[in-house]
């Protein structure tokens, strides 16, 4: 058991109705990190998180949660926001937060006190005694999120936490995640929105088709793709393509292509030699979005090829 | 975050109590609970079931009741003949208890009083002693009609000339209180116990059936399942609803106990003769204990089955068979209570779903206490089994934690970290 890991899983497998939805996923979440589990819809993210938390049992593989082989044994130190949000409609916001804390071992009196503090800090001070059914969807979601942190867990697991939130609340949630990390908690969250992962994650795993396709930092993921150059000629000329790499694509703003192993100098020399001026040139590292699309796309091809081979 | 680690059992109990508290508050502090509290007023249908059950028990107990005449040997044959004549005048269901004739001893009054003490399972409802021209007839709280019959019998025994109209016998009727409960008092207590527990358990435990569906529709189940073992979720929900059931029972018990004070003395005497074999205070305690077990057992079954339903229609379809089974258990327990020493009674006392009813009847009929300790432990075990099976079925069927087995532990997966 690695003491530096808050969560570790090895070869997790889950089948539903004869279909394998999680296929040998490994995950290692360092303590104190913000860790993202990324993947397209239906990739197996939620099932993986549910197995890690012990809500469902894996059909194969192993996992430890905060050093415990049985996730239940660590349940008081874990906070969880499920993908399907759920609160008792007749409960007041303060009581809902305190109730969720009580499920995790926090006494109700302390829970109510902290609930008021958290609700006020989250801009919901006016809704402390409001029944959940009278809150907007976004506000109720925020209440549930506060319920998952009211007992100050060591590990916070959030399943698609940003879905359904407006931009203001998304920013609040990002701040809350960072605050939890600063408090010393480990945060594990799933998403298919790359912008959040790119801004927040120290490390991430990309899951597609039930398998883990990538594990590393955001920089590692972006580094999987070559840098791209964007060239803007002084004037448009069809012959420019002859002097650029074969993958160069033209659009209304100019030409873009992957930076070759030797750099862009050779191509630039050829362009200048042929009399094409340079109005603009930029070299960019691809974003996480591009890396994600590439990784998931490649996974789709692999899966398709495997299916065809089997057939 | 917890500063001090606690044991799994304590954690589970604490979590179950958290859920129980939430469910209790959510159930009781609503306007609909008031409606529910008064719902027995609308359940007249149960009265019909009760009437049918009462007739079963009544027929069982009337077979063991006698009227007793203490008369000299010379008058015994005449009295038997008169009894045969008079008895024919009654419809079959209205006939008085069978006549038992005894020869007078040294103290006929003491003999008459002694006849009210249950002997070999036979009870006397009225006894006649003294000269037939001026006999004294003693009767218990329910034996007034039988005492009148004995008075008529005395007259008919003396009357040899049917044309003679002048009364030959003037009887003195005296009501007496029993020193010990009668066999029929036991039977009545048994019926009240069986019917009371059945009525309360079915009325109140039925509430549990929809609670897990409520969690599913609120989507709270995922939050609960992540934090709390499902067994604790189920147990907590059961306890929460049991709390509201206790409130209901407390309300109605308070109300019913006040009724005794406003009844006419004759009926109050009759009620006073309902005598359980274990004694009234212990019977009350055992009644409550068996009600608790019946509720928890039936509630656990309702909870487990209801948890599988995803729509109200499915819920209705699933709860009907349980109700039918429970009515069957009630019928069996009632039958067994009329024959406490039969094999049927033993089977019904052991079978988990009927055990609480049958054992409550057992407390009414038999004075021993040790079987109740064993029975309560046995029933508690089945409550635990029902909760466990329900929770595991929910985990498998609803949470789709696919390969978990209903019984026994899962095969251990490799927990090493690579």
XYZ file of C-alpha atoms in Angstrom:
729
model
C 0.000 0.000 0.000
C 1.425 3.376 -1.032
C 1.023 5.936 1.759
C 1.266 8.810 -0.678
C -1.896 7.779 -2.455
C -5.363 8.777 -1.358
C -6.949 6.456 -3.887
C -5.456 3.590 -5.783
C -7.083 1.078 -8.068
C -5.650 -1.686 -10.119
C -7.349 -3.571 -12.927
C -10.897 -2.607 -11.975
C -13.480 -4.549 -13.949
C -17.248 -4.191 -14.039
C -19.782 -5.958 -16.221
C -23.422 -4.998 -16.549
C -25.679 -7.562 -18.171
C -22.800 -9.343 -19.861
C -21.333 -6.104 -21.200
C -17.983 -4.972 -19.842
C -18.306 -1.281 -18.970
C -15.054 -0.918 -17.040
C -12.163 -2.965 -18.289
C -9.030 -3.095 -16.179
C -8.831 0.541 -15.089
C -5.838 1.611 -12.969
C -5.940 4.849 -11.008
C -3.485 6.369 -8.539
C -4.530 9.638 -6.900
C -1.793 11.293 -4.831
C -2.798 12.764 -1.497
C -3.521 16.478 -1.681
C -3.929 16.481 -5.462
C -6.804 17.534 -7.643
C -7.308 14.578 -9.927
C -9.604 14.497 -12.918
C -11.218 11.487 -14.504
C -12.023 12.522 -18.035
C -13.935 10.681 -20.676
C -16.773 10.933 -23.148
C -20.323 10.084 -22.148
C -20.668 6.404 -21.337
C -16.929 5.915 -20.918
C -17.262 4.284 -17.506
C -16.293 7.266 -15.316
C -19.252 7.080 -12.964
C -19.037 3.316 -12.636
C -15.342 3.641 -11.804
C -16.030 6.245 -9.122
C -18.848 4.152 -7.661
C -16.538 1.172 -7.434
C -13.844 3.266 -5.788
C -16.365 4.413 -3.175
C -17.744 0.934 -2.559
C -21.268 1.794 -3.747
C -20.946 -1.139 -6.116
C -18.479 -3.980 -5.959
C -16.018 -4.553 -8.790
C -16.120 -7.851 -10.652
C -12.347 -7.850 -10.699
C -9.309 -5.860 -9.634
C -8.536 -4.096 -6.393
C -8.815 -0.667 -4.834
C -7.877 1.158 -1.673
C -9.457 4.320 -0.352
C -7.481 6.403 2.137
C -5.515 3.299 3.008
C -8.528 1.031 3.474
C -9.212 -2.026 1.365
C -12.886 -1.717 2.263
C -14.035 1.752 1.170
C -16.776 1.691 3.827
C -14.136 1.840 6.544
C -13.120 5.285 5.322
C -16.619 6.606 4.697
C -16.446 9.232 7.460
C -13.423 10.805 5.733
C -14.974 10.943 2.277
C -17.331 13.457 0.698
C -19.279 12.542 -2.417
C -21.393 14.447 -4.886
C -23.126 11.962 -7.192
C -23.879 12.655 -10.819
C -27.610 12.381 -10.135
C -28.211 15.077 -7.552
C -30.619 14.170 -4.817
C -31.966 15.928 -1.742
C -35.125 15.594 0.312
C -37.457 18.270 -1.108
C -39.124 18.981 2.256
C -35.843 19.535 4.096
C -34.497 23.002 4.769
C -31.121 23.839 3.235
C -29.369 23.980 6.596
C -30.836 20.654 7.673
C -29.949 19.013 4.362
C -26.300 19.995 4.731
C -26.224 18.903 8.382
C -27.957 15.604 7.534
C -25.333 14.752 4.932
C -22.645 15.546 7.479
C -24.379 13.347 10.043
C -24.321 10.434 7.618
C -20.542 10.882 7.602
C -20.166 11.071 11.354
C -20.564 14.773 12.092
C -22.864 15.526 15.019
C -25.966 17.433 14.020
C -25.325 20.494 16.169
C -21.882 21.071 14.644
C -23.313 20.207 11.247
C -25.981 22.904 11.501
C -23.461 25.480 12.642
C -21.084 24.690 9.801
C -23.988 24.511 7.355
C -24.928 28.104 8.103
C -21.304 29.225 7.700
C -20.888 27.348 4.418
C -24.197 28.531 2.993
C -23.373 32.125 3.825
C -19.900 31.798 2.326
C -21.418 30.352 -0.841
C -23.803 33.281 -1.181
C -26.817 31.283 0.012
C -27.169 32.945 3.402
C -30.712 33.986 2.534
C -31.683 30.363 1.857
C -30.509 28.782 5.108
C -34.055 27.968 6.233
C -35.562 27.595 2.779
C -36.939 24.215 1.797
C -35.046 22.464 -0.962
C -38.113 22.313 -3.195
C -38.178 26.098 -3.244
C -34.554 26.479 -4.376
C -33.469 26.704 -7.994
C -31.744 23.677 -9.474
C -28.354 25.355 -9.325
C -28.846 26.453 -5.716
C -29.955 22.965 -4.684
C -26.892 21.560 -6.392
C -24.706 23.949 -4.440
C -26.442 22.894 -1.209
C -25.674 19.277 -1.979
C -22.073 20.134 -2.740
C -21.786 21.890 0.624
C -23.275 18.781 2.197
C -20.424 16.772 0.763
C -17.778 18.989 2.388
C -19.461 19.953 5.677
C -17.643 17.200 7.590
C -14.295 18.399 6.166
C -13.419 15.175 4.393
C -9.907 14.041 3.512
C -11.136 12.956 0.102
C -13.766 14.717 -1.967
C -15.229 12.796 -4.902
C -17.332 14.795 -7.337
C -19.088 13.178 -10.281
C -19.659 15.689 -13.083
C -19.864 18.535 -10.571
C -20.090 21.320 -13.143
C -23.037 20.000 -15.111
C -26.173 22.047 -14.643
C -24.380 25.049 -13.136
C -24.377 28.518 -14.657
C -21.000 30.177 -15.290
C -21.103 32.101 -12.003
C -21.728 28.968 -9.985
C -19.153 27.066 -12.035
C -16.603 29.631 -10.952
C -17.768 29.302 -7.343
C -17.355 25.561 -7.591
C -13.854 25.895 -9.001
C -12.984 28.165 -6.074
C -14.445 25.676 -3.634
C -12.435 22.812 -5.125
C -9.248 24.856 -4.855
C -10.142 25.815 -1.276
C -10.648 22.151 -0.385
C -7.260 21.304 -1.880
C -5.686 24.184 0.083
C -7.318 22.797 3.249
C -5.417 19.573 2.604
C -8.116 17.460 0.997
C -7.653 15.337 -2.072
C -10.183 16.064 -4.791
C -11.185 13.486 -7.373
C -13.704 14.574 -9.961
C -15.050 13.391 -13.267
C -15.935 15.621 -16.169
C -16.128 15.727 -19.899
C -15.592 19.496 -19.982
C -11.899 20.005 -20.665
C -11.681 23.637 -19.609
C -12.308 22.816 -15.950
C -9.868 19.946 -15.957
C -7.227 22.052 -17.647
C -7.560 24.796 -15.034
C -7.841 22.589 -11.959
C -6.218 19.201 -12.328
C -2.776 18.324 -11.040
C -3.144 14.933 -12.675
C -5.771 13.241 -14.759
C -6.830 9.983 -16.290
C -8.693 9.695 -19.563
C -11.106 6.802 -19.815
C -12.775 5.715 -23.015
C -14.595 2.513 -23.841
C -14.134 1.321 -20.275
C -10.341 1.423 -20.445
C -7.871 3.959 -19.156
C -6.218 5.546 -22.174
C -4.021 8.095 -20.477
C -2.680 8.966 -17.034
C -0.488 11.932 -16.203
C -0.465 15.699 -15.874
C -2.277 18.128 -18.136
C 1.115 19.027 -19.628
C 1.805 15.352 -20.288
C -1.479 15.035 -22.144
C -0.880 18.126 -24.206
C 2.681 16.960 -24.838
C 1.386 13.868 -26.569
C 0.577 16.027 -29.568
C 3.179 17.917 -31.609
C 3.105 21.705 -31.495
C 1.211 23.423 -34.231
C 2.403 26.332 -36.347
C 0.074 28.922 -37.790
C 1.415 30.823 -40.783
C -0.218 33.914 -42.298
C 1.197 34.826 -45.743
C 1.419 38.421 -46.994
C -0.821 37.430 -49.866
C -2.743 34.308 -50.753
C -1.152 32.111 -53.360
C -2.048 28.478 -54.235
C 1.633 27.582 -54.644
C 2.327 28.179 -50.959
C 1.200 24.607 -50.177
C 4.221 23.235 -52.103
C 6.568 24.718 -49.504
C 4.694 23.580 -46.388
C 4.506 20.122 -44.731
C 2.008 17.714 -46.258
C -0.510 18.033 -43.398
C -0.839 21.824 -43.823
C -4.453 22.983 -43.946
C -5.705 26.272 -45.273
C -8.479 28.287 -43.677
C -9.660 31.861 -43.808
C -6.919 32.988 -41.410
C -3.978 31.271 -43.069
C -2.213 27.945 -42.913
C -1.754 25.615 -39.967
C 0.394 22.502 -39.668
C 2.161 20.304 -37.110
C 5.669 21.513 -36.340
C 8.014 18.906 -37.938
C 10.798 17.237 -35.944
C 13.377 19.650 -37.348
C 11.320 22.743 -36.545
C 9.738 25.298 -38.873
C 12.948 26.921 -40.098
C 13.256 24.808 -43.276
C 9.703 25.523 -44.358
C 10.140 29.231 -43.670
C 13.348 29.302 -45.724
C 11.536 27.703 -48.637
C 8.672 30.184 -48.410
C 10.973 33.187 -48.280
C 13.110 31.754 -51.088
C 9.960 31.427 -53.231
C 9.064 35.045 -52.558
C 6.192 34.470 -50.138
C 6.291 36.962 -47.316
C 5.407 36.277 -43.677
C 2.604 38.428 -42.273
C 2.324 36.342 -39.145
C 3.663 33.189 -37.530
C 2.682 31.550 -34.235
C 3.583 28.239 -32.649
C 1.194 26.770 -30.069
C 1.038 23.801 -27.806
C -2.310 21.966 -28.458
C -4.845 22.249 -25.692
C -6.193 19.470 -23.489
C -9.281 19.453 -25.658
C -7.172 18.455 -28.706
C -5.282 15.865 -26.708
C -8.548 14.459 -25.390
C -10.074 14.269 -28.852
C -6.951 12.588 -30.177
C -6.765 10.054 -27.332
C -10.451 9.236 -27.318
C -10.569 9.170 -31.117
C -7.639 6.749 -31.234
C -9.392 4.604 -28.600
C -12.473 4.505 -30.822
C -10.414 3.354 -33.794
C -8.699 0.701 -31.687
C -11.984 -0.592 -30.375
C -13.487 -0.658 -33.868
C -10.459 -2.466 -35.267
C -10.607 -4.987 -32.430
C -14.297 -5.600 -33.107
C -13.687 -6.084 -36.822
C -10.743 -8.389 -36.090
C -12.880 -10.478 -33.758
C -15.675 -10.610 -36.311
C -13.412 14.577 9.469
C -13.389 12.139 12.344
C -10.721 12.762 14.904
C -11.209 9.378 16.527
C -11.793 6.250 14.528
C -14.848 4.298 15.689
C -15.856 0.690 15.261
C -17.878 -0.363 12.242
C -20.773 -1.487 14.418
C -21.008 1.830 16.230
C -20.707 3.687 12.969
C -23.435 1.576 11.393
C -25.770 2.057 14.360
C -25.133 5.784 14.405
C -25.786 6.047 10.659
C -28.944 3.951 10.973
C -30.174 6.225 13.754
C -29.463 9.312 11.609
C -31.631 7.883 8.850
C -34.289 6.761 11.350
C -34.471 10.247 12.818
C -34.842 11.819 9.381
C -37.606 9.426 8.398
C -39.427 9.836 11.704
C -39.409 13.622 11.437
C -40.351 13.533 7.761
C -43.304 11.259 8.549
C -44.658 12.650 11.785
C -44.282 16.375 11.276
C -46.644 16.532 8.336
C -50.361 17.303 8.139
C -51.017 13.934 6.510
C -49.846 12.136 9.638
C -52.867 13.519 11.491
C -55.105 12.013 8.851
C -53.238 8.768 9.210
C -53.589 8.878 12.995
C -57.340 8.994 12.656
C -57.504 6.458 9.876
C -58.733 3.580 12.103
C -62.095 5.297 12.211
C -62.410 4.513 8.537
C -61.264 0.961 8.713
C -64.609 -0.551 9.541
C -63.788 -3.386 7.204
C -61.397 -4.706 9.758
C -64.298 -4.981 12.143
C -65.818 -7.607 9.881
C -62.603 -9.606 9.923
C -62.562 -9.201 13.684
C -66.120 -10.457 13.950
C -65.267 -13.557 11.962
C -62.229 -14.188 14.138
C -64.225 -13.627 17.296
C -66.768 -16.223 16.274
C -63.963 -18.736 15.680
C -62.572 -18.148 19.146
C -66.006 -17.971 20.730
C -66.972 -21.337 19.289
C -63.670 -22.753 20.571
C -64.262 -21.407 24.073
C -68.012 -22.183 24.336
C -67.215 -25.860 23.829
C -65.301 -25.743 27.097
C -67.924 -23.849 29.119
C -70.515 -25.562 31.311
C -73.456 -24.656 33.471
C -73.370 -26.578 36.731
C -76.304 -27.756 38.840
C -75.619 -29.123 42.333
C -78.713 -31.208 43.080
C -79.442 -34.376 45.023
C -79.296 -37.686 43.123
C -83.068 -38.042 43.301
C -83.612 -34.950 41.173
C -80.777 -35.432 38.723
C -82.659 -37.529 36.144
C -85.612 -35.145 36.181
C -83.260 -32.263 35.624
C -81.518 -33.991 32.730
C -84.891 -34.621 31.083
C -85.964 -31.040 31.650
C -82.668 -29.801 30.200
C -83.165 -31.936 27.090
C -86.655 -30.502 26.624
C -85.715 -26.893 27.203
C -82.530 -27.047 25.136
C -84.534 -28.097 22.064
C -86.414 -24.821 22.237
C -83.206 -22.888 21.421
C -81.716 -22.458 17.978
C -78.414 -24.345 17.622
C -76.202 -21.278 17.942
C -78.134 -19.868 20.903
C -78.152 -22.926 23.117
C -76.711 -22.560 26.602
C -73.496 -24.393 27.537
C -73.774 -28.070 28.332
C -75.179 -28.990 31.711
C -72.988 -30.636 34.323
C -74.776 -32.110 37.350
C -73.009 -32.732 40.617
C -74.242 -34.213 43.857
C -74.102 -31.788 46.772
C -71.208 -32.106 49.242
C -70.994 -30.857 52.793
C -70.879 -27.210 51.718
C -72.844 -26.753 48.465
C -72.104 -22.986 48.259
C -68.345 -23.575 48.472
C -68.783 -26.317 45.914
C -70.655 -23.917 43.626
C -67.960 -21.258 43.950
C -65.228 -23.826 43.348
C -66.861 -24.745 40.068
C -65.773 -21.352 38.701
C -62.114 -22.315 39.058
C -61.033 -23.809 35.781
C -60.819 -27.589 35.959
C -59.205 -29.618 33.153
C -59.800 -26.749 30.774
C -63.544 -26.630 31.585
C -65.077 -23.377 32.816
C -68.392 -22.830 34.576
C -70.392 -19.789 33.568
C -73.205 -20.316 36.099
C -73.822 -22.706 38.995
C -76.989 -23.614 40.848
C -77.156 -24.964 44.395
C -79.678 -25.308 47.213
C -83.272 -26.467 47.254
C -84.849 -26.227 43.814
C -87.805 -24.289 45.176
C -85.451 -21.519 46.303
C -82.166 -22.168 44.530
C -79.192 -19.785 44.508
C -77.513 -19.282 41.170
C -74.051 -17.785 40.877
C -72.828 -16.491 37.560
C -69.744 -14.746 36.229
C -69.584 -11.575 34.126
C -70.708 -13.329 30.964
C -73.016 -15.920 32.490
C -76.190 -13.946 33.205
C -78.154 -15.590 30.401
C -76.924 -18.991 31.537
C -78.036 -18.183 35.117
C -81.523 -17.393 33.822
C -81.525 -20.685 31.967
C -80.623 -22.527 35.192
C -83.519 -20.772 36.948
C -85.862 -21.964 34.193
C -84.359 -25.414 34.478
C -85.086 -25.535 38.217
C -88.679 -24.601 37.528
C -88.990 -27.176 34.742
C -87.504 -29.899 36.944
C -90.104 -29.333 39.666
C -92.995 -28.989 37.276
C -94.493 -32.412 36.753
C -97.936 -31.126 35.742
C -97.664 -28.923 32.638
C -101.172 -27.505 33.275
C -100.114 -26.020 36.600
C -99.271 -22.307 36.169
C -98.190 -21.238 39.656
C -94.377 -20.831 39.912
C -92.748 -23.604 41.842
C -89.245 -22.189 42.018
C -87.959 -18.737 42.969
C -84.282 -18.421 42.218
C -81.795 -15.917 43.639
C -79.225 -14.830 41.038
C -75.835 -13.546 42.227
C -73.016 -12.261 40.118
C -69.558 -13.238 41.353
C -66.064 -12.096 40.484
C -63.562 -14.752 39.595
C -60.403 -15.236 41.627
C -58.509 -16.574 38.597
C -58.893 -16.095 34.856
C -61.018 -18.602 33.052
C -60.119 -20.716 30.089
C -62.430 -18.599 27.986
C -60.783 -15.500 29.451
C -57.492 -16.854 28.121
C -59.075 -17.434 24.755
C -60.446 -13.942 24.605
C -57.074 -12.513 25.532
C -55.500 -14.679 22.827
C -57.928 -13.409 20.243
C -57.402 -9.798 21.239
C -53.635 -10.298 21.029
C -53.683 -11.991 17.634
C -56.174 -9.613 16.118
C -54.599 -6.528 17.693
C -51.108 -7.345 16.479
C -52.340 -8.311 13.026
C -54.409 -5.170 12.676
C -51.682 -2.849 13.910
C -48.833 -4.515 12.036
C -50.660 -4.617 8.734
C -52.012 -1.102 9.069
C -48.712 0.418 10.112
C -46.074 -1.726 8.419
C -47.673 -1.098 5.047
C -46.342 2.446 5.295
C -42.798 1.154 4.924
C -43.313 -0.277 1.476
C -42.813 2.979 -0.413
C -39.926 4.466 1.506
C -37.119 3.161 -0.684
C -38.987 4.187 -3.804
C -39.159 7.670 -2.305
C -35.377 7.608 -1.970
C -35.042 6.524 -5.558
C -37.344 9.205 -6.870
C -35.553 11.839 -4.790
C -32.269 10.359 -6.021
C -31.019 10.439 -2.448
C -30.272 6.744 -2.514
C -26.868 7.308 -4.117
C -25.879 9.684 -1.303
C -27.023 7.181 1.305
C -25.430 4.189 -0.405
C -22.100 5.995 -0.633
C -22.062 6.909 3.052
C -23.896 4.114 4.794
C -24.078 0.322 4.388
C -27.371 -0.536 2.734
C -28.301 -2.753 5.665
C -28.052 0.337 7.902
C -30.138 2.342 5.417
C -32.853 -0.316 5.503
C -32.702 -0.692 9.281
C -32.761 3.078 9.776
C -35.805 3.449 7.562
C -37.546 0.633 9.396
C -36.784 2.173 12.782
C -37.908 5.615 11.662
C -41.246 4.285 10.524
C -41.514 2.139 13.649
C -41.144 5.319 15.675
C -44.163 6.832 13.971
C -46.029 3.544 14.485
C -45.295 3.718 18.217
C -46.736 7.200 18.265
C -49.865 5.894 16.579
C -50.196 2.957 18.972
C -49.569 5.190 21.991
C -52.294 7.569 20.894
C -54.887 4.849 20.412
C -53.871 2.883 23.500
C -54.403 5.973 25.623
C -57.786 6.476 24.024
C -58.898 2.859 24.360
C -57.836 2.540 28.008
C -60.175 5.402 28.837
C -63.126 3.550 27.334
C -63.140 1.036 30.247
C -64.052 3.850 32.604
C -67.215 4.819 30.758
C -68.583 1.326 30.094
C -71.630 0.022 32.034
C -70.522 -2.093 35.040
C -71.778 -5.305 33.452
C -69.527 -4.875 30.397
C -66.671 -3.647 32.536
C -66.947 -6.889 34.565
C -66.897 -8.924 31.374
C -63.806 -7.075 30.143
C -62.238 -7.632 33.537
C -62.584 -11.363 33.056
C -60.375 -11.314 29.966
C -57.433 -12.912 31.649
C -54.129 -13.850 30.023
C -52.320 -16.787 31.577
C -49.082 -14.827 32.134
C -50.873 -12.042 33.991
C -51.953 -8.668 32.703
C -48.727 -6.616 33.125
C -46.510 -9.260 31.530
C -49.080 -9.821 28.806
C -49.051 -6.127 28.028
C -45.266 -6.167 27.762
C -45.274 -9.272 25.592
C -48.038 -7.855 23.421
C -45.878 -4.821 22.766
C -42.781 -6.936 22.147
C -44.617 -9.166 19.664
C -46.203 -6.186 17.996
C -42.694 -4.739 17.570
C -41.456 -7.999 16.082
C -44.468 -8.401 13.811
C -44.048 -4.819 12.627
C -40.305 -5.098 12.068
C -40.601 -8.444 10.314
C -43.477 -7.442 8.081
C -41.930 -4.013 7.586
C -38.597 -5.532 6.558
C -40.359 -7.716 4.008
C -42.381 -4.749 2.720
C -39.234 -2.620 2.596
C -37.233 -5.231 0.705
C -39.972 -5.886 -1.800
C -40.916 -2.226 -2.166
C -37.283 -1.327 -2.819
C -37.418 -3.331 -6.031
C -40.349 -1.334 -7.378
C -39.730 1.632 -9.591
C -43.327 2.812 -10.027
C -46.346 3.144 -7.762
C -48.139 0.524 -9.827
C -45.339 -1.985 -9.265
C -45.444 -1.118 -5.591
C -49.130 -1.971 -5.369
C -48.669 -5.187 -7.292
C -45.829 -6.254 -5.047
C -47.475 -5.447 -1.732
C -50.695 -7.333 -2.427
C -49.189 -10.840 -2.142
C -47.508 -9.883 1.142
C -50.822 -8.690 2.523
C -52.518 -11.909 1.457
C -49.778 -13.994 3.088
C -50.139 -11.958 6.237
C -53.888 -12.470 6.353
C -53.213 -16.202 6.009
C -50.774 -15.983 8.926
C -53.461 -14.230 10.950
C -55.999 -16.935 10.171
C -53.582 -19.692 11.116
C -52.585 -17.969 14.343
C -56.237 -17.518 15.250
C -56.954 -21.166 14.598
C -53.921 -22.140 16.648
C -54.971 -19.895 19.534
C -58.204 -21.895 19.872
C -56.144 -25.094 20.196
C -52.961 -24.097 22.036
C -51.621 -27.626 22.480
C -52.084 -28.741 18.892
C -49.333 -29.450 16.362
C -50.688 -26.583 14.261
C -50.079 -24.218 17.160
C -46.463 -25.378 17.453
C -45.835 -24.939 13.721
C -47.435 -21.511 13.658
C -45.422 -20.435 16.702
C -42.174 -21.410 14.954
C -42.888 -20.166 11.417
C -41.314 -16.669 11.373
C -44.137 -14.706 9.744
C -46.826 -16.117 12.038
C -44.671 -16.471 15.148
C -45.378 -13.035 16.706
C -49.147 -13.548 16.516
C -49.063 -17.131 17.688
C -46.691 -16.399 20.549
C -48.867 -13.531 21.739
C -51.733 -16.024 21.837
C -49.384 -18.416 23.631
C -48.854 -15.764 26.321
C -52.605 -15.572 26.755
C -53.044 -19.341 27.021
C -49.913 -20.601 28.822
C -48.204 -19.158 31.905
C -44.557 -20.123 31.129
C -42.285 -17.232 30.220
C -39.155 -18.891 28.875
C -40.662 -19.711 25.443
C -41.106 -15.986 24.906
C -37.426 -15.236 25.385
C -36.582 -17.855 22.778
C -39.357 -16.691 20.451
C -38.323 -13.039 20.589
C -34.704 -13.958 19.837
C -35.870 -16.178 16.981
C -38.045 -13.424 15.530
C -35.266 -10.821 15.898
C -33.004 -13.138 13.931
C -35.555 -13.241 11.136
C -35.891 -9.463 11.160
C -32.120 -9.279 10.630
C -32.311 -11.879 7.856
C -35.156 -10.043 6.123
C -33.265 -6.737 6.266
C -30.077 -8.325 4.963
C -31.803 -10.111 2.098
C -33.734 -6.955 1.180
C -30.584 -4.820 1.198
C -28.618 -7.307 -0.862
C -31.417 -7.710 -3.369
C -31.508 -3.910 -3.673
C -27.755 -3.784 -4.184
C -27.946 -6.434 -6.872
C -31.128 -5.444 -8.615
C -31.204 -1.673 -8.321
C -27.646 -0.495 -7.759
C -26.550 -3.236 -10.149
C -23.659 -4.292 -8.005
C -23.982 -7.357 -10.172
C -22.111 -10.290 -8.825
C -22.796 -9.795 -5.124
C -24.408 -12.920 -3.704
C -27.623 -12.788 -1.681
C -26.196 -15.094 0.939
C -22.667 -15.398 2.254
C -19.728 -13.146 1.583
C -18.480 -12.217 -1.828
C -15.467 -13.971 -3.155
C -12.540 -11.853 -2.007
C -10.912 -9.841 -4.748
C -7.217 -9.218 -4.832
C -6.599 -6.132 -2.761
C -2.925 -5.759 -3.423
C -1.741 -2.584 -5.079
C 0.443 -2.921 -8.096
